[in-house]
JSON list of C-alpha atoms in Angstrom, two decimals:
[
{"chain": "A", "resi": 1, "resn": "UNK", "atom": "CA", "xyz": [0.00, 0.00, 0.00]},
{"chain": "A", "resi": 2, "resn": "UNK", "atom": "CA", "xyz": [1.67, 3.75, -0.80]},
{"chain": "A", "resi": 3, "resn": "UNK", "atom": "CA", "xyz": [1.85, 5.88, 1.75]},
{"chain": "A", "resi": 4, "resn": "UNK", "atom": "CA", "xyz": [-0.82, 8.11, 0.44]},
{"chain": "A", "resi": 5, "resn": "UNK", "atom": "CA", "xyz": [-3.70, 5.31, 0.38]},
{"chain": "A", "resi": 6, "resn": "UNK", "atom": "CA", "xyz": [-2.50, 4.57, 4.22]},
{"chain": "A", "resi": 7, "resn": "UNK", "atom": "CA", "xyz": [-3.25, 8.58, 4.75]},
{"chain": "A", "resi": 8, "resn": "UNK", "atom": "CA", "xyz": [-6.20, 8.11, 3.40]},
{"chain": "A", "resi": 9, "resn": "UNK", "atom": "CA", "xyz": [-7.50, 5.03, 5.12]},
{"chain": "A", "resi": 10, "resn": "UNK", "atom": "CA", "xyz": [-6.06, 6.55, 8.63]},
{"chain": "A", "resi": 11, "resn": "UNK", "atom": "CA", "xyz": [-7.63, 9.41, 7.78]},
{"chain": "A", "resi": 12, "resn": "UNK", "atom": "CA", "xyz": [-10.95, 8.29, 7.32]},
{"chain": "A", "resi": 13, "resn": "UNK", "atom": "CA", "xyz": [-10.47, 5.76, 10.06]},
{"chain": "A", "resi": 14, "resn": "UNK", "atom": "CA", "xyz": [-9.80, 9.03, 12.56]},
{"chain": "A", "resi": 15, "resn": "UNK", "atom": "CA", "xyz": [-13.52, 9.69, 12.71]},
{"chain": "A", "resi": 16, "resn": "UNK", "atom": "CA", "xyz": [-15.48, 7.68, 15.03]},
{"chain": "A", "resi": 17, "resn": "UNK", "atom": "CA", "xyz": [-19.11, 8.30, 13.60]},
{"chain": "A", "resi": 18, "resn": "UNK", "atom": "CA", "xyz": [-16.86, 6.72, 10.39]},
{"chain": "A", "resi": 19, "resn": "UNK", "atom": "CA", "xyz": [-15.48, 3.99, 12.31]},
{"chain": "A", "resi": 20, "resn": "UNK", "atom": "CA", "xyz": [-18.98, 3.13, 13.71]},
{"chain": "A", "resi": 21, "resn": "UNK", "atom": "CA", "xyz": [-20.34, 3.13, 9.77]},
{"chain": "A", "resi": 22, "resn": "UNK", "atom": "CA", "xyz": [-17.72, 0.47, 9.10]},
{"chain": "A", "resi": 23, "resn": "UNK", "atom": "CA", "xyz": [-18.90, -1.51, 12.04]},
{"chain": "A", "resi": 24, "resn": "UNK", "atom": "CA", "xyz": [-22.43, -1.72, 11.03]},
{"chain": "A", "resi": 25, "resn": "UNK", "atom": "CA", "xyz": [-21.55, -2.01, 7.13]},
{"chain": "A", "resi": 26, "resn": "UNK", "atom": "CA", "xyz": [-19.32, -5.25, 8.55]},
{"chain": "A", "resi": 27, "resn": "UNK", "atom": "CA", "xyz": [-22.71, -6.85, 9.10]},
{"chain": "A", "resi": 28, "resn": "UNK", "atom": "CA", "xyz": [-24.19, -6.53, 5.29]},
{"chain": "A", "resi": 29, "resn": "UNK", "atom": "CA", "xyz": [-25.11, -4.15, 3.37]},
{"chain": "A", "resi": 30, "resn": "UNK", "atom": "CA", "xyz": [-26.86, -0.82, 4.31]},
{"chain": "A", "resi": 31, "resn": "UNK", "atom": "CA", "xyz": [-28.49, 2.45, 2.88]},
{"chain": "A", "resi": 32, "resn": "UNK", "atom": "CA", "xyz": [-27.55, 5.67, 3.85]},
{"chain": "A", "resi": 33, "resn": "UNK", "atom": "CA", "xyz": [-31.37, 6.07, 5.64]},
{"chain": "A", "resi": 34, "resn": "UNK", "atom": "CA", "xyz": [-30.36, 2.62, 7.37]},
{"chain": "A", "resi": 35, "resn": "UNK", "atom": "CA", "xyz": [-27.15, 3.82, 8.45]},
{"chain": "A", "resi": 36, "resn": "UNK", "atom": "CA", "xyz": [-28.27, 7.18, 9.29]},
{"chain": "A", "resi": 37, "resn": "UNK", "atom": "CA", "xyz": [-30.72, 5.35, 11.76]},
{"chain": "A", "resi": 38, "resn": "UNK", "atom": "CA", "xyz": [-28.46, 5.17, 15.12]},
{"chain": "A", "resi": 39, "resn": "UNK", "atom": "CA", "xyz": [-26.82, 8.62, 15.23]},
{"chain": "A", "resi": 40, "resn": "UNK", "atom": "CA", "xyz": [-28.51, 12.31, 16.18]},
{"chain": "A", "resi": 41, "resn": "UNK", "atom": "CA", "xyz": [-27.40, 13.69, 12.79]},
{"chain": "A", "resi": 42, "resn": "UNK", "atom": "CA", "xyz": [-29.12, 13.93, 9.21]},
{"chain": "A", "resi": 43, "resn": "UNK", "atom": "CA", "xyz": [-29.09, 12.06, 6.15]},
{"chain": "A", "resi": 44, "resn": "UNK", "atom": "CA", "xyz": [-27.03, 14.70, 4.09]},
{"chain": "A", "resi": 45, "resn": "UNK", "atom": "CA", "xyz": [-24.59, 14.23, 7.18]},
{"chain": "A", "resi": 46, "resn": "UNK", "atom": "CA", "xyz": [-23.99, 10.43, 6.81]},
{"chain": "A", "resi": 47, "resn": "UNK", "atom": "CA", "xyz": [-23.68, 10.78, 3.07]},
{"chain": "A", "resi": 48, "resn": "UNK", "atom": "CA", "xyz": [-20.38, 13.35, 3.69]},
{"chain": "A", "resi": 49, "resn": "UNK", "atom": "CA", "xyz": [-19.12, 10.63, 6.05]},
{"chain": "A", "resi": 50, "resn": "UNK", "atom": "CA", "xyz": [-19.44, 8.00, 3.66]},
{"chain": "A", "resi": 51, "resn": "UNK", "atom": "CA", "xyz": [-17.71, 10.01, 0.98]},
{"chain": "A", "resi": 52, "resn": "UNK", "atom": "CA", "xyz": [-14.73, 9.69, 2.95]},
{"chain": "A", "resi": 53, "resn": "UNK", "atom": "CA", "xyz": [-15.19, 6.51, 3.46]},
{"chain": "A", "resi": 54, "resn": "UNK", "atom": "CA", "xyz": [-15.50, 5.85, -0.51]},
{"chain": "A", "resi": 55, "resn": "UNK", "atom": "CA", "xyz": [-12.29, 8.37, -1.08]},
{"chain": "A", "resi": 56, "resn": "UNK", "atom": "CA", "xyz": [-10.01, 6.10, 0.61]},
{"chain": "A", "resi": 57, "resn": "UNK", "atom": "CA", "xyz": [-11.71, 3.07, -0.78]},
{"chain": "A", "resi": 58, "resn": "UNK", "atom": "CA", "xyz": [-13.34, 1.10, 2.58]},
{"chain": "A", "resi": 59, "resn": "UNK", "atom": "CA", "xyz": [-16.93, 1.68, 1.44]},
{"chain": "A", "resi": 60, "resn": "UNK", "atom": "CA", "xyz": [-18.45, 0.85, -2.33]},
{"chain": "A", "resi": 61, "resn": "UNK", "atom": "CA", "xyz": [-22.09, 1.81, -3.34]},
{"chain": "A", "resi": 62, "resn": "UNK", "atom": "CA", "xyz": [-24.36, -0.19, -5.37]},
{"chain": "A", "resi": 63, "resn": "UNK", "atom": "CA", "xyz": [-27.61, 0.57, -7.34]},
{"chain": "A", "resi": 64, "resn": "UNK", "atom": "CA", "xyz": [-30.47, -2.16, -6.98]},
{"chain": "A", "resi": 65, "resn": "UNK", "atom": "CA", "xyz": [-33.49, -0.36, -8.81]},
{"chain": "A", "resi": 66, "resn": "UNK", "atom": "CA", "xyz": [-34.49, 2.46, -6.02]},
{"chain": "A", "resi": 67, "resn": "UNK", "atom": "CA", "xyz": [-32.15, 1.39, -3.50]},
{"chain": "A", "resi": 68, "resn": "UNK", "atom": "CA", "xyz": [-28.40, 2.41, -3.15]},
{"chain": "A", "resi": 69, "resn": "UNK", "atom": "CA", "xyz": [-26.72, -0.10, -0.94]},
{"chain": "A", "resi": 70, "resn": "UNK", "atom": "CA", "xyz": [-23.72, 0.51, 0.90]},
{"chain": "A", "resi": 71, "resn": "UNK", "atom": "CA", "xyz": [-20.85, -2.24, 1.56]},
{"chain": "A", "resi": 72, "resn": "UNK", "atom": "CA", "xyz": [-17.86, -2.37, 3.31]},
{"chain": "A", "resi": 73, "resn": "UNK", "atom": "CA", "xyz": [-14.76, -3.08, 0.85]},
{"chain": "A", "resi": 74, "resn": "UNK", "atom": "CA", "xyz": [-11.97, -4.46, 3.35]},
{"chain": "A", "resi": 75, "resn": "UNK", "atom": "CA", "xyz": [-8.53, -4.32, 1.46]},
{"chain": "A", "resi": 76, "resn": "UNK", "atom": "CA", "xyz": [-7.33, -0.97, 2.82]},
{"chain": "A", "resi": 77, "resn": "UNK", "atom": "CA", "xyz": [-8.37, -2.53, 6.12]},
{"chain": "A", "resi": 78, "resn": "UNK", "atom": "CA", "xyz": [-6.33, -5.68, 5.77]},
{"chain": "A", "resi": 79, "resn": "UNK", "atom": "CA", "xyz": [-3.17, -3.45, 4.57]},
{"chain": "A", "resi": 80, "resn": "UNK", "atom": "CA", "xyz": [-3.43, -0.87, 7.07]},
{"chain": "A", "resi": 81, "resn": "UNK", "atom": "CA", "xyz": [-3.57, -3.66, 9.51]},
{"chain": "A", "resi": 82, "resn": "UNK", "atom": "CA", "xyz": [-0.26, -5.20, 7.83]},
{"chain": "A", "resi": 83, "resn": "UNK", "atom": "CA", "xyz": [1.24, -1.95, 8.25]},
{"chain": "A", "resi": 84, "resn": "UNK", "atom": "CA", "xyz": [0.45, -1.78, 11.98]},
{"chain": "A", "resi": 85, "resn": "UNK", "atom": "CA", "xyz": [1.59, -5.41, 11.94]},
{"chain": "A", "resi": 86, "resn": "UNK", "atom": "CA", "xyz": [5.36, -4.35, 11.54]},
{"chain": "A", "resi": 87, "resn": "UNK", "atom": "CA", "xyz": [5.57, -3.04, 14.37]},
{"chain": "A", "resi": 88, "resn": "UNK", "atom": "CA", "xyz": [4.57, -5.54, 16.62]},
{"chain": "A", "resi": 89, "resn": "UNK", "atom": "CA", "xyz": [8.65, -6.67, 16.80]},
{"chain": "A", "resi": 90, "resn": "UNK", "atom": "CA", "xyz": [8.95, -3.55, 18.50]},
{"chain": "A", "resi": 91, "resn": "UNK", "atom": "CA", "xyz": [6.39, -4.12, 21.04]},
{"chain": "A", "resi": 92, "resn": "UNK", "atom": "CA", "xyz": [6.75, -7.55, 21.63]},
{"chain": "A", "resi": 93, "resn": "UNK", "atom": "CA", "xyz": [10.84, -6.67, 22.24]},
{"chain": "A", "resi": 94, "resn": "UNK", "atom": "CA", "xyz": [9.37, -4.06, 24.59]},
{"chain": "A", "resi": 95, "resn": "UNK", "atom": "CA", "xyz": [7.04, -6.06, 26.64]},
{"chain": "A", "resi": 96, "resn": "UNK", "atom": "CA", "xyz": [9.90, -8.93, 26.82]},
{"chain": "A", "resi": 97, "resn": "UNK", "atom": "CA", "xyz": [11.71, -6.40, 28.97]},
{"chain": "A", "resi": 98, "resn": "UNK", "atom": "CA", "xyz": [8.99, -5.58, 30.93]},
{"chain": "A", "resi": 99, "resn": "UNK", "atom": "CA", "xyz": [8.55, -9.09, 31.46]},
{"chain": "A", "resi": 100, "resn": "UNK", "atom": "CA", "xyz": [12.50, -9.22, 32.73]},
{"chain": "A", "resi": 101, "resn": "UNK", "atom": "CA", "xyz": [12.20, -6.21, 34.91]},
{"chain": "A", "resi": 102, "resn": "UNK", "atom": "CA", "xyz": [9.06, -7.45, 36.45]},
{"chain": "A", "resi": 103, "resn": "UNK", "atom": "CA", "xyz": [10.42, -11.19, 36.78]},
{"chain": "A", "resi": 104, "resn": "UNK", "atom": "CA", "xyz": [13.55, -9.88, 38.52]},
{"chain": "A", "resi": 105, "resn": "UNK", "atom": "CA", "xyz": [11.30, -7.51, 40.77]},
{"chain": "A", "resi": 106, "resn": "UNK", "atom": "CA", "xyz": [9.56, -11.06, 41.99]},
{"chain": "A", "resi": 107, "resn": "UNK", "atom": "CA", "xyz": [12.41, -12.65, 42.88]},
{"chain": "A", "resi": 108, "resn": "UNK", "atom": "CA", "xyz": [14.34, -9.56, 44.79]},
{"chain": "A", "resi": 109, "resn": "UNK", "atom": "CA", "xyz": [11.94, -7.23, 46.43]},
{"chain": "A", "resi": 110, "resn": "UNK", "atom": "CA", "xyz": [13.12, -4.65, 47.77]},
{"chain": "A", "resi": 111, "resn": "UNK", "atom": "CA", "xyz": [11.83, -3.20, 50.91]},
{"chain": "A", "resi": 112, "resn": "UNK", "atom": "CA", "xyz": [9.84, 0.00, 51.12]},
{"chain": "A", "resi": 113, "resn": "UNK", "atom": "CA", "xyz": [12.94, 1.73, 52.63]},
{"chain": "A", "resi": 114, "resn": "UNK", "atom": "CA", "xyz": [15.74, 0.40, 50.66]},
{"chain": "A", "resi": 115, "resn": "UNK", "atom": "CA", "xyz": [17.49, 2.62, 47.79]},
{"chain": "A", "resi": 116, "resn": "UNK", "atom": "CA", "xyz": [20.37, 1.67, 45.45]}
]
């Protein structure tokens, strides 16, 4: 993924009315009235969120007659998610030396009143 498309997703990902739209849209598709349904906003509101949402590609719409669904497109997901994946080697070296301090603070308390 360029660095621009991980913006992009990040950026739409900041929001969490958007993040809440992806959540729902991960159980099917959705309309913009549907989706509109569980937050104290408007219609026209929604549709600018989902815009963003289309911009950095997690959300596609569909036409079926009258209806325009919404569905969640997942890719930028999955490589955002890879992205975040490299640095887990960092973290896991950082919570293995956590793990050492906190091993080493088991075994040889010091007391209260005791100072290096």
């Amino acid at each position: 993924m360029t660095q621009d498309l991980l913006d992009v997703t990040f950026a739409a990902l900041a929001d969490p009315t958007r993040r809440a739209i992806l959540a729902r849209l991960a159980h099917g598709e959705a309309t913009v009235t549907e989706l509109a349904e569980p937050f104290a906003m408007s219609q026209p509101a929604v549709s600018k969120h989902l815009k963003v949402l289309e911009r950095a590609g997690l959300v596609a719409r569909g036409r079926d007659a009258q209806r325009r669904p919404c569905r969640l497109v997942a890719e930028p997901l999955k490589d955002a998610t890879e992205w975040l994946g490299g640095y887990s080697r960092f973290w896991d070296g950082a919570f293995s030396k956590l793990d050492l301090v906190l091993e080493g603070e088991q075994r040889h308390p010091e007391s209260p009143g005791e100072t290096d």
